[in-house]
Amino acid sequence: MLKSFGKFSRAGVLAISALVIATAAQAADISGAGATFPYPIYAKWADAYKKETGIGLNYQSIGSGGGIKQIKAKTVDFGASDAPMKGADLDSIGLAQFPMVMGAIVPVVNLPGVKPGAMKLDGKTLAEIYLGNIKKWNDPQIAALNKGVKLPDSSIAVVHRSDGSGTTFNFAYYLNAVDSNWSSVGVATSLEWPVGLGGKGNEGVSALVGQTQGAIGYVEYAYALQNKLTYTDMVNKDGKTVAPSLESIQAAAANADWSSAPGYGVILANQPGAKSWPMTAATFILVYKTQDKPERAKQVLDFFGWAYDKGGKMAEDLVYVPMPDSVVALVKKSWSDVKDSSGKPVL
Amino acid sequence: MLETATADREKSVQDRRNRFGMRFGDPIFRILTLSFTILVLLILGGVIAILLEGSWPALRAFGPAFVWTASWNPVTENFGALVPLVGTIVTSIIAMLIGVPFSFGLAFFLTEICPHKIRQPIAIAIELLAAVPSIIYGIWGLFVLAPLFQHYVEPFLIATLGDVPFVGVLFQGPPIGIGILLAGLILGLMVLPFITAVMREVFLSVPPVLRESAYGLGATRWEVAWRVVLPYCRTGVVGGVMLGLGRALGETMAVTFVIGNAHRLSASLLAPGTTISSALANEFTEADGDLYTASLVALGLVLFVLTFFVLAIGKRLLLRNTKGTLA
Amino acid sequence: MNRAVVKRRHRNDKIVTGISLVMTGFVLFTLGTILATLLWNGVQAIKPSLFLESTPPPGGEGGLANAIVGSLMMTGLGILIATPIGVFAGTFLAEYARHSRLAEVVRFINDILLSAPSIIIGLFVYGIVVMGMGHFSGWAGVIALAIIAIPIIVRTTEDMLSLIPDALREAGAALGTPRWMIITKISYRAAFQGILTGVLLAVARISGETAPLLFTSLNNQFWSTDLNAPLANLPVVIFQFAMSPYEDWRELAWGGALLITGTVLILNIVARLSAKQKARS
């Protein structure tokens, strides 16, 4: 018995060592985790980048809260968050932050017979729905905005995020700006929602809304497109009705003063402008200023440099707006702050 | 001459090996097995230690009030275990309310009614239900049961029971399919095979003479089961139910898909909720902030203590009734 | 009056019999539905690409190759670690300390670990291995799975060894065999089939475990066999893909679910058959 056990264990050890040797020959993947907001475009970029350079990006779409946590714990090479970190936090942890793309948060609904763009909502109505004050679809406040749309006499199934989310942060920021009642809930990546179900990630919210009749949720526009969800138009700060598009996102970003906030942490919600989409948001990357793995850091910055230079068209295909060239130039210059432990810049 | 010398040398080497084996084999082997046994103890000790260590910031900040605080606010960092705890308990109760009668019905069928030939295949089929991984139950619940619930079952419940006094408050709210009721139902389905297996074993352990004498007196099958078998193995049945309850309390994947992840107490069973294990599964890797993470670990500690007690009681009750080989 | 009572009793019996029949039918029907749904949705995903290509980004073509390999690796290594520990611990309980206080305590603890929520095990391994190593890794997943498998193997080993009549052991002792040889050459040989069954059941159990892997091995989009980093595995991939809104991901999720269920069911059936064979011999 011991003999055969010995044989087994010898075979086992050989197998394991073969695997270990095999793993040594792998191309290194850079790892990142965080926001689900930009995940569709990051995934697309990663695919193209791997085809071009052979280097893979392992991005775990776990929510901005998760991204911040993982980069703080140094379990990943970069973190991704659409809730920008405050300057004081960036400095105390030693992180560099830069924006990658901009996108739109859109409300999505699941109502029979209602097509994408057929309905419209304004900020205050949206806030009241999420506060639980507006409970039914045929509520006069919704009906007033949507004359001609057949709204059923059924309860609204509110869907929000169950995980720590930058999308939530930007959404709550907007609601807080347009409805004074929202202050009871607050603005953060994780909230104590008064009503509703929680979905995990933009993916989870999309799935829940897609499956539940009478549901409303908030997702990044690419998710609404990819999953054929019914998005609504919004009434912006200037009182004009706008649809989510490259144009309306660019209009919202036009007035942004990118150097005004530390780590370029500008919030683009509720921007003035007749064509501006009211729930625009930028999404950010977090890397350590002092790197103990400088070769990895170089690969990370190479990837994002490639994304800035060559990824624009792919982003626009998914209705993400690339950062303006002036910002890209500023960011690339700031990358010289990313150094290894001896003070040498990694790039 | 050479052969005997080699043979002698070989024999002496063999002798030395044997003597080594004879003298040291026993203590070495005993220590080997003993140390691995202690390892099992250490694992449990380690689990408790890590849970305590990880949850310490939360326990220190909130104290015992953590258990009955209903808020879960990452913004103000005010955390309380009440909502997940209630969710865990309520879904488990629903699971038991469904699972126990069904298990009894199944065990009754298998031990008293079923023709002997198909007894084994049906028993195997039910144990296969136990083998199906819990994530499968979750997916099936989300994609198959939830739409059914949303379009047929829940509207029906709201229409019929929604206005009944007292009970009606359990069936309010928009039919969304997923929620506490669905999670409880799927949990019930999951624990059913375990409780059935235990009940069946326990029923079969009744001495045949007891049952036969009851039949001899003219009792019906139901009367034999209810008045003879069940009272005889009462402790064993309760033990099996406790084991099933322990499983239900800790089940993660089947529940996470269909519970709706809402940190809110609601009287209605049709509302979304959360359980401790689904809160952990959903929020742990993304929790930012020491107090948030510690509160989640504290939830894990609460769950562990709860399941520990339920399992311990169940085991004690079962031990008294049957010997040994029960899952 | 007697007549009426007898009639009522028989009627009650028929009612309860009917109810239990309905219940059994309902449960079997539900099992059938689950398996049928699984088969129907999963079979559409079974193509060669499922086994040859890694998990794709949404909207892309791909398979589950990296997840399958990751799961095989972690399950295999987990069992490799758990089996010696479980067998030796079970041996101690059955051979050396059968009725001692220590054995009672260990048996109790073992049973608690057996039924403890696997997510707690995941938290435990996160606290020690992931925090200790500083990152998620396949090794953490391996350790979590091993900890889940150990109680199962301890239990079945102890039960199987206890079933062997002491007469066999005494015969060995009478021949002058040292204790450890009695155990390894007599007890193990006699209980081999049973212990193997226990190992198979443990494999079946850990193949389907998701919760502990969520905090330990996480997941990996790409092909990787590096245990020192997040490693793809079927259960977490299914978790992620099933709750997503993308059609191709959901199809892969069903395919993976079918693979896992099929494997677990086959292992269970094999274990059962081998146990039956042993009982017959």
mmCIF file with all atom_site columns, C-alpha atoms in Angstrom, chain B residues 47 56 70 90 95 113 118 138-139 141 161 185 187 197 204 212 216-217 219 230 253 281 296 308:
data_model
loop_
_atom_site.group_PDB
_atom_site.id
_atom_site.type_symbol
_atom_site.label_atom_id
_atom_site.label_alt_id
_atom_site.label_comp_id
_atom_site.label_asym_id
_atom_site.label_entity_id
_atom_site.label_seq_id
_atom_site.pdbx_PDB_ins_code
_atom_site.Cartn_x
_atom_site.Cartn_y
_atom_site.Cartn_z
_atom_site.occupancy
_atom_site.B_iso_or_equiv
_atom_site.pdbx_formal_charge
_atom_site.auth_seq_id
_atom_site.auth_comp_id
_atom_site.auth_asym_id
_atom_site.auth_atom_id
_atom_site.pdbx_PDB_model_num
ATOM 1  C CA . VAL B 1 47  ? -10.720 29.703 11.518  1.00 0.00 ? 47  VAL B CA 1
ATOM 2  C CA . TRP B 1 56  ? -11.931 42.959 15.952  1.00 0.00 ? 56  TRP B CA 1
ATOM 3  C CA . ALA B 1 70  ? -30.175 47.460 11.075  1.00 0.00 ? 70  ALA B CA 1
ATOM 4  C CA . VAL B 1 90  ? -35.917 33.985 7.370   1.00 0.00 ? 90  VAL B CA 1
ATOM 5  C CA . ALA B 1 95  ? -36.332 26.454 3.531   1.00 0.00 ? 95  ALA B CA 1
ATOM 6  C CA . ILE B 1 113 ? -45.029 2.756  0.303   1.00 0.00 ? 113 ILE B CA 1
ATOM 7  C CA . ILE B 1 118 ? -37.661 1.048  -7.362  1.00 0.00 ? 118 ILE B CA 1
ATOM 8  C CA . GLY B 1 138 ? -28.549 29.553 -8.309  1.00 0.00 ? 138 GLY B CA 1
ATOM 9  C CA . ILE B 1 139 ? -28.470 29.817 -12.090 1.00 0.00 ? 139 ILE B CA 1
ATOM 10 C CA . GLY B 1 141 ? -33.338 29.783 -9.941  1.00 0.00 ? 141 GLY B CA 1
ATOM 11 C CA . LEU B 1 161 ? -53.088 36.472 0.174   1.00 0.00 ? 161 LEU B CA 1
ATOM 12 C CA . LEU B 1 185 ? -37.653 28.072 -1.877  1.00 0.00 ? 185 LEU B CA 1
ATOM 13 C CA . LEU B 1 187 ? -32.685 26.680 -0.259  1.00 0.00 ? 187 LEU B CA 1
ATOM 14 C CA . ALA B 1 197 ? -31.373 10.888 3.556   1.00 0.00 ? 197 ALA B CA 1
ATOM 15 C CA . LEU B 1 204 ? -34.934 2.303  8.722   1.00 0.00 ? 204 LEU B CA 1
ATOM 16 C CA . GLU B 1 212 ? -44.657 -5.291 12.480  1.00 0.00 ? 212 GLU B CA 1
ATOM 17 C CA . GLY B 1 216 ? -50.340 -6.707 13.296  1.00 0.00 ? 216 GLY B CA 1
ATOM 18 C CA . LEU B 1 217 ? -52.762 -4.649 15.342  1.00 0.00 ? 217 LEU B CA 1
ATOM 19 C CA . ALA B 1 219 ? -52.640 0.071  11.967  1.00 0.00 ? 219 ALA B CA 1
ATOM 20 C CA . LEU B 1 230 ? -41.627 8.964  14.294  1.00 0.00 ? 230 LEU B CA 1
ATOM 21 C CA . MET B 1 253 ? -24.245 30.497 -4.151  1.00 0.00 ? 253 MET B CA 1
ATOM 22 C CA . ALA B 1 281 ? -19.880 36.963 -1.522  1.00 0.00 ? 281 ALA B CA 1
ATOM 23 C CA . LEU B 1 296 ? -17.961 41.882 6.877   1.00 0.00 ? 296 LEU B CA 1
ATOM 24 C CA . PHE B 1 308 ? -21.709 26.049 14.990  1.00 0.00 ? 308 PHE B CA 1
#
